[in-house]
Structures are given as structure tokens and as C-alpha cells.
Amino acid sequence: MEREVWNSKIGFLLAATGSAMGLGNVWRFPYITGANGGAAFVLIYFIIVFSIGVPVMLAEFAVGRSSKLNAVGAFKKLKGGKWPVVGWIGIIAGFIILSYYSVIAGWTIKYFISSFTGLISPNVNTTTYFNQFTSNGLQNIFFQAIFILITIYVVYLGVEKGIETWSKILMPILILILLLLVIRGVSLPGAPDGIRFYLNPNFSEVTGRTILAALGQAFFSLSLGMGAMITYGSYIPKEISLPKSAFIVTFLDMLLALLAGFVIFPTAFTFGIEPGAGTGLIFITLPSIFALMPFGQIWSALFFLLLFIAALTSAIGLLEVSVAYVKDERNWSRKKAALALGTTAFIIGVPSALSNGTISLNLFGMQFLDAMDYLSSNILLPLGGIFVTLFVGWVIKDTALKEINLEGKFKFEKSWIWICRTIAPISIFLIFLAGIGLL
Ligand code: TRP
């Protein structure tokens, strides 16, 4: 069978950007920034995104397009030996992420509906509201299940009809709505304080943990280290420039996170909400601002719809990694793969859905959902990043160099290959050691 390819250049860029832009930008970035002290974290994050993120993404595109295979199959075909294990780490990381991702995404559905049913009112204490909802296990599982079902449906429609078409329709709407919210956010009375927290760095509180958190956020937000960009890269036609694509996707992803911060922090400071409030940050801050706005219910509904859309295009990417694997390597049909793997992710996600107040479920001193997030983002994804760059830099160097420069116009090939060979793997490793307190 002919391999599916993206239908158009813009379709691919939107799909890859759609995979990158998600809860990672709008939910995770603000709350991790808040929990790590604000501006200094933001600056470290941007440095990591451009010095490590872009080269790693390019490495994954190169592996994907030169093999035209899924994350495991690509390593098998290009070299074999133990290398396919890297793809396996990715598949496992993807499952873990999808499992709790769909819980948070389920919250966006609940908040979309609640926008019209009493959430948006000056009399509502949004913290209490959030705590009450997240401690209701049945509701959490219900919305998580709905979200997974929608994801399965889109993946099952296939690369071109499903992922590409949906991304094309949804991504532009998403950016527009966020821009409108930024304008509202920066005109709030607490905006100067919020923006100071967000953009005025204080390096005295930066520790190894802060830097590891920034690295984990970069991998999570850019969908790196788990074979997703290998998989998407395998569908890229030859005439598209890989370096340009890596840059555009990264830039748009960063822009969306930055914009989300301009909405969340002014709001938090206006309403006296702790920016380090944790996973609930956006669900607690935003309803307060909406309650004060004319047509607040509609603003709120639009925002959570936006977040739902962003989450959906990312969840599609998360599921696609393992679907592509069983399709290519085990000859499963797309339908069977999407259904079986989506259901598995749902089941693994149930403890995460219950761990936010329904039952007390802790791991490594964290709530279960946070522990899963830490394990995947701060450990598995960076590990994947180390191996992908080493693979490209040392094992398939010539193939990779050719693949990223088919037009012969890319000028930074030498620097890129050196980043892959040494700088990226070594710095990821050092940040990792520092982050877990071994350095
Ligand atoms: N980048 C996504 C976000 O920011 C989450 C994510 C991580 C992802 N890894 C992925 C999405 C792989 C698709 C594929 O929300």
C-alpha cells in the first residue's frame, strides 16, 4: 500500500503545529511557570527551546522522512540492533502522556458546559468550584471517556481526512480567540504585577529543578522525545524544507505559550490567585475574569472550546504514534488500532482521573497525575531526546545531513550535526542530573 502523505505543505505545518500546541501551552506552561517562580523560568525555557528544541525536532524529522516509518520501525530500518528500543521508550511515554492528558482535556469539556450553567458569576468561588469538580471521580472519568472517544474517532478517519482536515479548520480559530483574550487580560488592573512576575527575572531562586522543569516543558510542548515528530515526519513529502518546518513549528508553539501567559498572569494577580496554584491554575483564574466581562459566559465557552480544540489536535498526535506502529509493523487496520490503543490509554488514565481529590493516590510524594506527568516529561522525553540526537549525530549522520538539505540551501548543517553529536545530548544529560539533585 502507498504510504499516506500530507496533502499540502500548509496541511502538514498545521498538523505538526497542532500536535505541538496543546494543553502544554495553555494549561501546562502557565502552571509550571507559576510553580517555578515566573520570569527566570520563562527565559531559561526560551533558551532551551531554541538551542535544544529546534535541533531535536529537526533530528526527528530527518529520522522520520528518511525511513518513512513509525518511531520503532524507523530505527529498525535505519540501523537495527538495540536502537528500536528508543522508539519503544517513545511509545510508552506517549501512552502515559495520553492517559492523563485526556483527564485534563476532559476538564475543558466540563468547563465549556459549565460556562453556561453557573460557573461564570461573581458569586462563585472558583477554587471551591474546581476542587469540588475534580474530587468527583465519576464526572472526571465520564469527561475523560468522552474526550478519548472523540480522539479515537479522528485518528480512525486517517492522516489526511482526519488529522489534516481538522487541523486546518481548527488551528486558525484557536489563535484568533487567544489574541482576543490577551487584549482583555492586559487591560485588567492587576496586569502590571502579573506581567512583572512573568517577564522580570529573578535568578536567585533558579535551581537544577527549575532548569529540568524548563527542559521537560520544552520536550512536552514541542512533542519531542517520543517519536511523534518521527511519525509526522514520515508523512512529509520531499519538497518541504525540514529546517524551515522545524523552525516554524517551534516558533508558533512558543508564541501560543507566550500569549497564554499574558492572559493567565494578569488575571491571577488581579484576583489574588497564587500563580503557583498547580494543575488547576487556568481553571481557577479564568472563570473569575470571565465573570467580570460583558458576555462572560460566551467568552468562557469560547476559551474552553479553544482549549479543547488544542488538546484534541495534540491527543490525535499522541495516539497516532502507537497507531502508526501497529499499522506498519503488525498490519493492524487503522480502525482496530485506534480503538484498541485509545481504550488502553483510557484505562491507564483512570487512576489519574481519580487522584485529584476522589481518592488519595500518591506516587513519589506527588499526586498520581502529577507523578505521571513528571515521569514522562522530565525523565522519558529527555531520555528519548538524548538517544535521537546521538543516533542522528553518530549513526546516520550522512543520511540525515542529506535528508535535511535536499534543496542544498540550509547553511547550518555543520553546527546542527555537532549539536546532535555532543551539545544536545550532553546538556540534556547534565540538566537531568542537576534536576534530580545529583549535580
Ligand atoms: N505538545 C503537546 C502539548 O503541548 C503534548 C504532547 C507531548 C504531544 N508529546 C506529544 C502531542 C506527541 C502530540 C504528540 O499539549
Coordinates of C-alpha atoms and ligand atoms in Angstrom, one line a residue, residues 19-25 97 101 219-224 226 228 253 310 313-318 321 381, ligand 1:
S19 CA 0.3 18.5 17.7
A20 CA 2.8 20.8 19.4
M21 CA 0.3 23.4 20.5
G22 CA -2.0 22.0 23.1
L23 CA -2.6 21.8 26.8
G24 CA 1.2 22.1 27.0
N25 CA 1.0 25.7 26.0
I97 CA 1.0 11.3 28.5
Y101 CA -3.8 14.4 29.1
F219 CA 10.0 18.5 25.2
F220 CA 6.4 18.2 26.2
S221 CA 5.3 21.3 24.5
L222 CA 7.2 20.6 21.3
S223 CA 6.0 17.0 21.2
L224 CA 9.7 15.8 21.2
M226 CA 8.7 10.2 21.9
A228 CA 5.8 11.9 17.4
D253 CA 4.3 26.8 19.6
A310 CA -5.9 22.5 21.1
T313 CA -5.2 18.1 17.9
S314 CA -2.4 17.1 20.3
A315 CA -4.1 13.9 21.6
I316 CA -4.5 12.9 18.0
G317 CA -0.8 13.1 17.6
L318 CA -0.2 11.2 20.9
V321 CA 2.4 7.4 17.4
L381 CA 11.1 12.5 26.9
Ligands
TRP1 N1 2.8 19.0 22.7 C1 1.6 18.7 23.3 C2 1.0 19.9 24.0 O1 1.7 20.8 24.2 C3 1.6 17.4 24.1 C4 2.4 16.3 23.5 C5 3.5 15.8 24.0 C6 2.2 15.7 22.3 N2 4.0 14.8 23.2 C7 3.2 14.7 22.1 C8 1.3 15.8 21.3 C9 3.3 13.9 21.0 C10 1.3 15.0 20.2 C11 2.3 14.1 20.0 O2 0.0 19.8 24.5

